[in-house]
Coordinates of C-alpha atoms in Angstrom, one line a residue:
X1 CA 0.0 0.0 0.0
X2 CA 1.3 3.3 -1.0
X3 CA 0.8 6.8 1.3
X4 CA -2.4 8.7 -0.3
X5 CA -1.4 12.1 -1.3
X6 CA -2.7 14.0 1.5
X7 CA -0.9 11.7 3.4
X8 CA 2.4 12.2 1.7
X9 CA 1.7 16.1 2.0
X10 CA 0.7 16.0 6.1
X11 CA 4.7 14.5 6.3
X12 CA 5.8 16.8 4.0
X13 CA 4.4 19.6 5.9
X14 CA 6.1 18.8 9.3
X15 CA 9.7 20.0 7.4
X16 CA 8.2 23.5 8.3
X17 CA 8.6 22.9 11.8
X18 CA 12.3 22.3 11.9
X19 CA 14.5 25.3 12.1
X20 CA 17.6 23.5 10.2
X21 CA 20.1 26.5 12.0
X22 CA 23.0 27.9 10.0
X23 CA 22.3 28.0 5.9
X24 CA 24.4 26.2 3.1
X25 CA 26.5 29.2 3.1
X26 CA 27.4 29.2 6.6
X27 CA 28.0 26.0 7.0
X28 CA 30.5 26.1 3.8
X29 CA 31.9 29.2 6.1
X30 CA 32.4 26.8 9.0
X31 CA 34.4 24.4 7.0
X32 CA 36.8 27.3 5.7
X33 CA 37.6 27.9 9.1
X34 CA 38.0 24.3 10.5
X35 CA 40.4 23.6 7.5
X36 CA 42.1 27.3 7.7
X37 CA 42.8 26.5 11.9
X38 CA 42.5 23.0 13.1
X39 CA 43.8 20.7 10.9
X40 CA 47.8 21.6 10.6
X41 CA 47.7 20.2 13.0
X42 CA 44.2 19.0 14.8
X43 CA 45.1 18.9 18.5
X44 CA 43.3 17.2 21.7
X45 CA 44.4 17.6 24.8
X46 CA 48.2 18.5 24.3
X47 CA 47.8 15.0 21.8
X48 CA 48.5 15.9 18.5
X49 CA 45.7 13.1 16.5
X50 CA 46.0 14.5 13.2
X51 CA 48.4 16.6 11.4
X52 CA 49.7 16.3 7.1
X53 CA 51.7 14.9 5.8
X54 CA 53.7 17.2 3.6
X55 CA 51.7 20.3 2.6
X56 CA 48.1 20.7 3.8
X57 CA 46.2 21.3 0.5
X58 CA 43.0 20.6 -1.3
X59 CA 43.6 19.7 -5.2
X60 CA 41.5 18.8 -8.2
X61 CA 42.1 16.4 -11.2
X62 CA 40.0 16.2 -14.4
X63 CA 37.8 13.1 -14.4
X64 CA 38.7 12.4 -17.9
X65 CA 42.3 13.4 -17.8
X66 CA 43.4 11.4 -14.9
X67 CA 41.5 8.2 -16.6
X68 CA 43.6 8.3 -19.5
X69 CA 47.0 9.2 -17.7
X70 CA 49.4 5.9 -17.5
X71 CA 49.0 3.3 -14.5
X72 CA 51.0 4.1 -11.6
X73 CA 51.1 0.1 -10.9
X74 CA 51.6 -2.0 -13.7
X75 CA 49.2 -4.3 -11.7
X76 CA 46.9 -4.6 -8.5
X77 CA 45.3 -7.1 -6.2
X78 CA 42.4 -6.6 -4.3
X79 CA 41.4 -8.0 -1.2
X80 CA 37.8 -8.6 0.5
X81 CA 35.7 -11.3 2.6
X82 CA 31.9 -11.7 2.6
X83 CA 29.8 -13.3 5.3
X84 CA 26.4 -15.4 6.0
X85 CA 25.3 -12.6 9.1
X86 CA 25.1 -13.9 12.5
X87 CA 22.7 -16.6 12.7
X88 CA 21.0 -17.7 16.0
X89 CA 19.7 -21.3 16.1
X90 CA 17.4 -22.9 18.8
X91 CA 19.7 -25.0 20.2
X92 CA 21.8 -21.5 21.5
X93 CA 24.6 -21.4 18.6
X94 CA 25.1 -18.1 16.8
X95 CA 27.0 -18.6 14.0
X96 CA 28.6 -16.8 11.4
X97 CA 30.6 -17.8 8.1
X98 CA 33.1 -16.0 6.3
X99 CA 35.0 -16.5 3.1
X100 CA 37.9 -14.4 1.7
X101 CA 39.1 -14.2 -1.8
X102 CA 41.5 -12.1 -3.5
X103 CA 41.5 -10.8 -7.3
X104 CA 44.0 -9.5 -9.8
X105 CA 44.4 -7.0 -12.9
X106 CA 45.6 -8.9 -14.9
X107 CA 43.3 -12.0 -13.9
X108 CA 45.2 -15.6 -12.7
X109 CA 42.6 -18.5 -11.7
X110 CA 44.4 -20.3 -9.4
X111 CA 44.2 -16.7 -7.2
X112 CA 40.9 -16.4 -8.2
X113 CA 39.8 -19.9 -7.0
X114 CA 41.3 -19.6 -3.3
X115 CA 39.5 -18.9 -0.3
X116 CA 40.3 -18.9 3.5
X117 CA 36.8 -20.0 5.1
X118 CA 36.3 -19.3 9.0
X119 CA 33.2 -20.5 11.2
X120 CA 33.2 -18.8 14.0
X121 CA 30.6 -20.4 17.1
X122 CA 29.6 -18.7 19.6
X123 CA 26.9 -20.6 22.7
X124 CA 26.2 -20.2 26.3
X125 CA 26.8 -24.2 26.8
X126 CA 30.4 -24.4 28.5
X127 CA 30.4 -28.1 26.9
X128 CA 30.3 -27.1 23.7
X129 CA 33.7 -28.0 21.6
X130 CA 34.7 -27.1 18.4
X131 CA 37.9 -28.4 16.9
X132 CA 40.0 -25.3 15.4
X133 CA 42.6 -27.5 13.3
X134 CA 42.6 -25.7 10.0
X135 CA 41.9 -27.3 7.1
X136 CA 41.6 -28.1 4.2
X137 CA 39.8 -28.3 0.7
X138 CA 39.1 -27.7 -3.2
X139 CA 41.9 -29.8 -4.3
X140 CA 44.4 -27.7 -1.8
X141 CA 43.4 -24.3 -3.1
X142 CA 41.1 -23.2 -0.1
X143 CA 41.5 -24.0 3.6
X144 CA 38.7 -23.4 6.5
X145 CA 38.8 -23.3 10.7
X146 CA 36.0 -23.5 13.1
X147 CA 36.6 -20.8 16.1
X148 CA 34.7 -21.0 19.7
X149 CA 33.9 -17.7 20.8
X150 CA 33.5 -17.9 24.5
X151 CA 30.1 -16.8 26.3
X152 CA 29.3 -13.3 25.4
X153 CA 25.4 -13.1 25.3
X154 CA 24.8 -9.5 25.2
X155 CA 27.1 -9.4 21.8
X156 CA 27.5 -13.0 20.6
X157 CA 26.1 -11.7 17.1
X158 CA 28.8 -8.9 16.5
X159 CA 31.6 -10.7 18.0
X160 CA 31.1 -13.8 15.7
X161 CA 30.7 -11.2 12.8
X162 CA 33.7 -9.4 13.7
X163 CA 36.1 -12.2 14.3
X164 CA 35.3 -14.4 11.5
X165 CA 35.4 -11.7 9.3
X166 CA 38.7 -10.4 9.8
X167 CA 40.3 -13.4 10.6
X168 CA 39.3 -14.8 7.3
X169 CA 40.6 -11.3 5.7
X170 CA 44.2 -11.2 7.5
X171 CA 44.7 -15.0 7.1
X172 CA 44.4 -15.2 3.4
X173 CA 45.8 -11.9 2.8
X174 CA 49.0 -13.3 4.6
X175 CA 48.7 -16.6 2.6
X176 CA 49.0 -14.8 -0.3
X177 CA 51.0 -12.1 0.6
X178 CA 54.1 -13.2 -2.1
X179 CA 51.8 -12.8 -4.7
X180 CA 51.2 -9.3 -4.9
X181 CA 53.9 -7.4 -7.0
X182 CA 53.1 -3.7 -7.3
X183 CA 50.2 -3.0 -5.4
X184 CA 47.4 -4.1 -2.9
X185 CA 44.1 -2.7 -2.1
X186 CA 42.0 -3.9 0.7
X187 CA 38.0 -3.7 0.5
X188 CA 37.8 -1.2 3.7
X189 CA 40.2 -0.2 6.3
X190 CA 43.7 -0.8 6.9
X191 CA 43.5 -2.2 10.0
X192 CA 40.3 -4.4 11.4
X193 CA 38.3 -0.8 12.7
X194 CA 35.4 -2.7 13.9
X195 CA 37.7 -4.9 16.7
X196 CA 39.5 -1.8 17.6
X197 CA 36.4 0.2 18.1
X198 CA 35.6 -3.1 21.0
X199 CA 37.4 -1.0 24.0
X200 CA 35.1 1.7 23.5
X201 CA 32.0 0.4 23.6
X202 CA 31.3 -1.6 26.9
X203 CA 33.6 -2.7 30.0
X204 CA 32.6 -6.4 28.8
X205 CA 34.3 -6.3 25.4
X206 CA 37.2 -4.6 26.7
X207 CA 38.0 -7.0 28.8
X208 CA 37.1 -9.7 26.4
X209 CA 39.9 -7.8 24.2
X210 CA 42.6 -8.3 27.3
X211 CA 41.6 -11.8 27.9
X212 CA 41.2 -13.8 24.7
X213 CA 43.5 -14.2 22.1
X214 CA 42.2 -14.5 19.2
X215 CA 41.0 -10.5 19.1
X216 CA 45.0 -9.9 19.6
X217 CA 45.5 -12.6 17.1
X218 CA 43.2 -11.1 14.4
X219 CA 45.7 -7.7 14.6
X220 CA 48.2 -9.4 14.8
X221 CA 47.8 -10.9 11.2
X222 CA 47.3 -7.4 10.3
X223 CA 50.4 -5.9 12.2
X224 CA 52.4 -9.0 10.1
X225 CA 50.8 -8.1 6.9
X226 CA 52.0 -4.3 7.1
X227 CA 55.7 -5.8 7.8
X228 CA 55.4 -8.0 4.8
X229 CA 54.7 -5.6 2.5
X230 CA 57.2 -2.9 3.9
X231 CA 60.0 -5.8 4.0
X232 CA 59.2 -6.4 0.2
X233 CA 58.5 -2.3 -0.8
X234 CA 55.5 -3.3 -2.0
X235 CA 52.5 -0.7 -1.2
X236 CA 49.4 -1.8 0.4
X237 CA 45.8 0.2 0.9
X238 CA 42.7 0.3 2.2
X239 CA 39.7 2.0 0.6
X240 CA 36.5 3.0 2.7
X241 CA 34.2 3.2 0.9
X242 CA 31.5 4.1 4.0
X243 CA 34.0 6.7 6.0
X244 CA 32.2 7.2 9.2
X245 CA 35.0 8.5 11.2
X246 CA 34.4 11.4 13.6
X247 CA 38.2 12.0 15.2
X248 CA 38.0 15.7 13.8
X249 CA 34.2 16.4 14.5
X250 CA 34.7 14.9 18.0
X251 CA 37.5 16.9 18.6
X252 CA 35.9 20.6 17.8
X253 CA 32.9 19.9 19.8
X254 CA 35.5 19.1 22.6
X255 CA 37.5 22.5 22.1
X256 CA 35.4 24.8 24.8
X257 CA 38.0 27.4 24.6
X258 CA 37.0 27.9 20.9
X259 CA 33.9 29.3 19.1
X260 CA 33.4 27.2 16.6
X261 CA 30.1 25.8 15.2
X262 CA 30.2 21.7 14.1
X263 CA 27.4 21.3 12.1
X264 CA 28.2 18.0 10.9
X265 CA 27.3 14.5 12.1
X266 CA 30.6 12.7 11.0
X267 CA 34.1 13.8 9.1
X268 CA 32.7 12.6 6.1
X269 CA 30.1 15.6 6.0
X270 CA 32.4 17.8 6.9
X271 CA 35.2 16.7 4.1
X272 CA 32.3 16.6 1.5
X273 CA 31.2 19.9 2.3
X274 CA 35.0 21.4 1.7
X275 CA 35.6 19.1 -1.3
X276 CA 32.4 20.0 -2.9
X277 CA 33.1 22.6 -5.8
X278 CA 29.9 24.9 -7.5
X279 CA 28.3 28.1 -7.0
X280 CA 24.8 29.8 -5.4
X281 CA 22.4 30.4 -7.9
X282 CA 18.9 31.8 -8.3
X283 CA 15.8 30.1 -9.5
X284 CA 11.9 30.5 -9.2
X285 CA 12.6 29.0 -5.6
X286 CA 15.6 31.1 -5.0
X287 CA 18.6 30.7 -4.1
X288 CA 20.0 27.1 -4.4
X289 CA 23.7 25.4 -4.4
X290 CA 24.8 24.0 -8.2
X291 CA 27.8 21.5 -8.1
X292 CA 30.5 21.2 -10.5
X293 CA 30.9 17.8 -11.5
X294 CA 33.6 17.3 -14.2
X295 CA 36.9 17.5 -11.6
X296 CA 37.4 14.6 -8.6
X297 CA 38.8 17.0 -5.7
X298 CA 40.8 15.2 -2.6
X299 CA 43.1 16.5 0.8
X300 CA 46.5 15.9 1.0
X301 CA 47.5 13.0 3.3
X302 CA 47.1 13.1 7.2
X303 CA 48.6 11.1 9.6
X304 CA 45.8 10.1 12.4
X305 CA 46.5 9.2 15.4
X306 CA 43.1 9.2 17.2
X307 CA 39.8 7.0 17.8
X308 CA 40.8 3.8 17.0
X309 CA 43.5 5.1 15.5
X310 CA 45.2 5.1 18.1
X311 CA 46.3 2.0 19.2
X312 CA 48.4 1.2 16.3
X313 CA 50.1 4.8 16.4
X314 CA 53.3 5.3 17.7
X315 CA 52.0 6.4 21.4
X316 CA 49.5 3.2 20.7
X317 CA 49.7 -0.2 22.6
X318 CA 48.5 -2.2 19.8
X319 CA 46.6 -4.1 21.7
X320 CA 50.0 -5.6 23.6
X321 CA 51.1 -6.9 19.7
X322 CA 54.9 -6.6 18.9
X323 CA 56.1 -4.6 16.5
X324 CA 58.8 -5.4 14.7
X325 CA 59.7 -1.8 12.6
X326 CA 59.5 1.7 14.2
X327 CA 56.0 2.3 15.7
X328 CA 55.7 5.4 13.7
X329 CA 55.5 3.2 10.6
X330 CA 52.2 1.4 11.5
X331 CA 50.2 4.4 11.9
X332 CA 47.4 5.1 9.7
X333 CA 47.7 7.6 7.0
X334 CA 44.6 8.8 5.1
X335 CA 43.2 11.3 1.9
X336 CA 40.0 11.5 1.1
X337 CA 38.5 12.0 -2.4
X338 CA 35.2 13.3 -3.8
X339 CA 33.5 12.1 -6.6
X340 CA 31.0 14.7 -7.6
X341 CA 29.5 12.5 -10.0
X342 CA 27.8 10.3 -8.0
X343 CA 28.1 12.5 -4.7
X344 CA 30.3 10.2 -2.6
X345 CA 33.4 10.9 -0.5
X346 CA 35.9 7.8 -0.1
X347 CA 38.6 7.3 2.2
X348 CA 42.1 5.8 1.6
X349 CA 44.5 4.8 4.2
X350 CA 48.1 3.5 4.4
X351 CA 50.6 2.8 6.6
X352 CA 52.8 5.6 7.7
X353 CA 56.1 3.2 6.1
X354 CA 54.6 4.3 2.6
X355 CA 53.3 7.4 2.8
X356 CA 55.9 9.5 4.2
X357 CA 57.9 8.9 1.0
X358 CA 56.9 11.4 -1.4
X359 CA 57.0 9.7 -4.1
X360 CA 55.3 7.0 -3.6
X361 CA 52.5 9.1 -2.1
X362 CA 51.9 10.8 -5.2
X363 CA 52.2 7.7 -7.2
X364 CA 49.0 6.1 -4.6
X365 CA 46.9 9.3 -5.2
X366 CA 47.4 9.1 -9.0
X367 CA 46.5 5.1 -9.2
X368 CA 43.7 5.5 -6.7
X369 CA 42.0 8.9 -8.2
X370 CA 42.9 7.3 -11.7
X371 CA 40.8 4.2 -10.3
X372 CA 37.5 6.4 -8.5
X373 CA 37.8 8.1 -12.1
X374 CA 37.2 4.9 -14.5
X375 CA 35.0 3.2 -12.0
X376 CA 32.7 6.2 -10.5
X377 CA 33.2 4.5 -7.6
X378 CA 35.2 1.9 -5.8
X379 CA 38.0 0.9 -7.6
X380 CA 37.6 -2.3 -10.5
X381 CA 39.7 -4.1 -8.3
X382 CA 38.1 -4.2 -5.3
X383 CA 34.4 -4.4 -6.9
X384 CA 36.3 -8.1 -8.2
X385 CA 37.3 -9.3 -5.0
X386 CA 33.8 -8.1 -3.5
X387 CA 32.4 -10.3 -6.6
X388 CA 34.3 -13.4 -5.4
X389 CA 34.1 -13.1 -1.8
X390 CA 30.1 -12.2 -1.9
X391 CA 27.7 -15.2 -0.5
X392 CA 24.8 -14.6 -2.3
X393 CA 21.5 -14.1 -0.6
X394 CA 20.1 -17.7 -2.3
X395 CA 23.6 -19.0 -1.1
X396 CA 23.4 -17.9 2.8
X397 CA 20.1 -19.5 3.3
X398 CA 21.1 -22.7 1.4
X399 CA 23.7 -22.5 4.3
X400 CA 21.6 -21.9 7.1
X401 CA 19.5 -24.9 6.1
X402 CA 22.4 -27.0 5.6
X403 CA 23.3 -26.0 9.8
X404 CA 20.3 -27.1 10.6
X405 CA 20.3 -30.2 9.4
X406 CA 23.9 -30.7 11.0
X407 CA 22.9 -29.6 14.1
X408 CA 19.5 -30.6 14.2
X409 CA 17.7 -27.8 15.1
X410 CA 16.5 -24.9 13.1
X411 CA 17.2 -21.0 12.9
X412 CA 15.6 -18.9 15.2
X413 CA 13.4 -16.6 13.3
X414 CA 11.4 -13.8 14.1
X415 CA 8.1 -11.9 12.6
X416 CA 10.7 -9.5 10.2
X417 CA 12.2 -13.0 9.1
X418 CA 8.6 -13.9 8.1
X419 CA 7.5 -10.4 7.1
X420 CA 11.2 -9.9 4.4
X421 CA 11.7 -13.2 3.7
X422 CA 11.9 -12.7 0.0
X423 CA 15.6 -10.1 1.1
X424 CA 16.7 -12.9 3.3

């Protein structure tokens, strides 16, 4: 059923009663002065958490320009991991499945046909065992391990999601580590955000953080990866495509001793809004905000060393992992781009080791703006690995019913389960 047209309208209508506060234009002011007098560098505390690297500056490239220019890298792999979603049964397991896979430009099969599969199990029954032998099958090609999460009822779901999806990710990306040449970009951040972000959120998972391994072991694999690829000279980087990120917005609603307006919900608003090129015009409605969309338009590179952040910076912890390099080669670089095409602002991060070698900066923020440029989005190669890696939704429930028979029970469902099944 579809909302009548007065309906529609009464909604409409209640738009009058929010005063929105500052206008386009001031809020476009705002972000002037954030970028003119926070951000070289963005300081919390005494703690500097974000400051360039090199020159602070906001730059523009032709779309069709920087599609044509020659690759930076000669060739790219890409990196990703899908998953079934936590599933909670009757008998008290919540499980979740991931599978990794990585791609390549030019294409190789054998690459193509790998996975790294992780089950991770997660149930209030103390005599409940899994074995975790890894194993494995395809011939060789793909291996798989089963994981016990131990009880955690109030977030069994995201802990199973968590771990089996970024162990799956830093396992495979470690087994085939050797096979990436010239460059390697990872489907999201550089390290595993959602684990770091743990400490945060409730005493519980913090301390679940201190006392089980496997979180530690997860970054770890990570923390490895980075030293692989440094050892070698061969780049690696993440692309968010999501940012949601709010170190600098956090920050200036901290700073009491300032007057500064933060309008935005996130950094991502506020980079869009200073990336975002046009002009005011009028029309029969008045005045209204026209974008220019034939140039991309990015930051420089920053180092960040805040939010989760942190704990791989040099001041960071790291979650007790070693590190083997200088600390101040782990830490998280970043630039952001804006597609105007579409509307979208992107983040891409690298370690520190890369970054702070000029060249090889610029060289990243060709080959990734080249790639934003061609794709309108997410770069070719990473839109591959999220092809391979992807369980299907036909697939996940072919899944689910295949647990049930092993474990003979069935899922629990609920009314929405009933209500969407046809998006399950």
């Amino acid at each position: 059923m579809t909302l009548d047209p007065v309906h529609f309208d009464g909604i409409a209508q209640l738009a009058r009663r929010i005063d929105h506060g500052a206008d386009e234009r001031d809020r476009r002011e705002f972000a002037e002065t954030v970028w003119e007098s926070f951000l070289d560098p963005l300081r919390d505390d005494g703690r500097t958490i974000l400051e360039p690297v090199g020159e602070r500056s906001r730059r523009l490239v032709d779309c069709e320009a920087v599609a044509l220019r020659e690759r930076e890298f000669p060739t790219q792999h890409g990196l990703d991991a899908g998953t079934i979603n936590p599933t909670t049964f009757k008998n008290g397991l919540v499980i979740d499945i991931a599978q990794a896979a990585m791609s390549t430009t030019p294409s190789e099969l054998d690459l193509h046909r790998s996975r790294t599969t992780v089950m991770t199990v997660h149930s209030n029954d103390e005599t409940m065992t899994v074995d975790e032998e890894w194993g494995k099958f395809d011939a060789g090609y793909s291996r798989s391990r089963a994981v016990k999460i131990p009880p955690l009822p109030r977030f069994a779901e995201g802990v199973v999601h968590a771990l089996a999806l970024y162990l799956a990710e830093s396992k495979h990306a470690l087994a085939h580590a050797e096979d990436v040449s010239d460059l390697l970009v990872l489907d999201g951040p550089l390290y595993p955000r959602g684990l770091l972000r743990w400490a945060d959120q409730h005493p519980d998972l913090a301390d679940f953080l201190l006392e089980d391994p496997r979180p530690t072991t997860v970054l770890e694999n990570y923390v490895r990866l980075v030293e692989s690829f440094v050892d070698r000279g061969v780049p690696l980087v993440g692309f968010v495509k999501n940012p949601a990120t709010r170190v600098v917005t956090r920050t200036l609603k901290g700073k009491t001793d300032v007057d500064v307006s933060v309008p935005w919900a996130d950094d991502t608003a506020l980079f869009t809004q200073l990336l975002e090129r046009g002009e005011f015009v009028e029309d029969v409605e008045g005045t209204r905000w026209e974008r220019y969309t034939d140039a991309l338009t990015y930051t420089n590179w920053f180092r960040s060393r805040g939010g989760v952040d942190r704990p791989l910076s040099a001041e960071g912890d790291a979650l007790g992992v070693e590190r083997r390099l200088d600390r101040e080669q782990y830490e998280v670089t970043f630039f952001v781009v804006y597609d105007p095409r579409e509307d979208l602002l992107f983040r891409i991060e690298a370690p520190y080791a890369f970054t702070r070698d000029p060249d090889t900066r610029e060289r990243l923020t060709m080959q990734l703006l080249q790639d934003v440029a061609i794709a309108h989005g997410p770069p070719a190669i990473v839109e591959k690995a999220d092809e391979l890696a992807r369980i299907s939704a036909p697939e996940k429930q072919s899944l689910r019913e295949t647990l049930e028979t092993q474990f003979d029970t069935s899922r629990k469902r609920t009314y929405d389960d009933h209500r969407w099944a046809d998006e399950y």
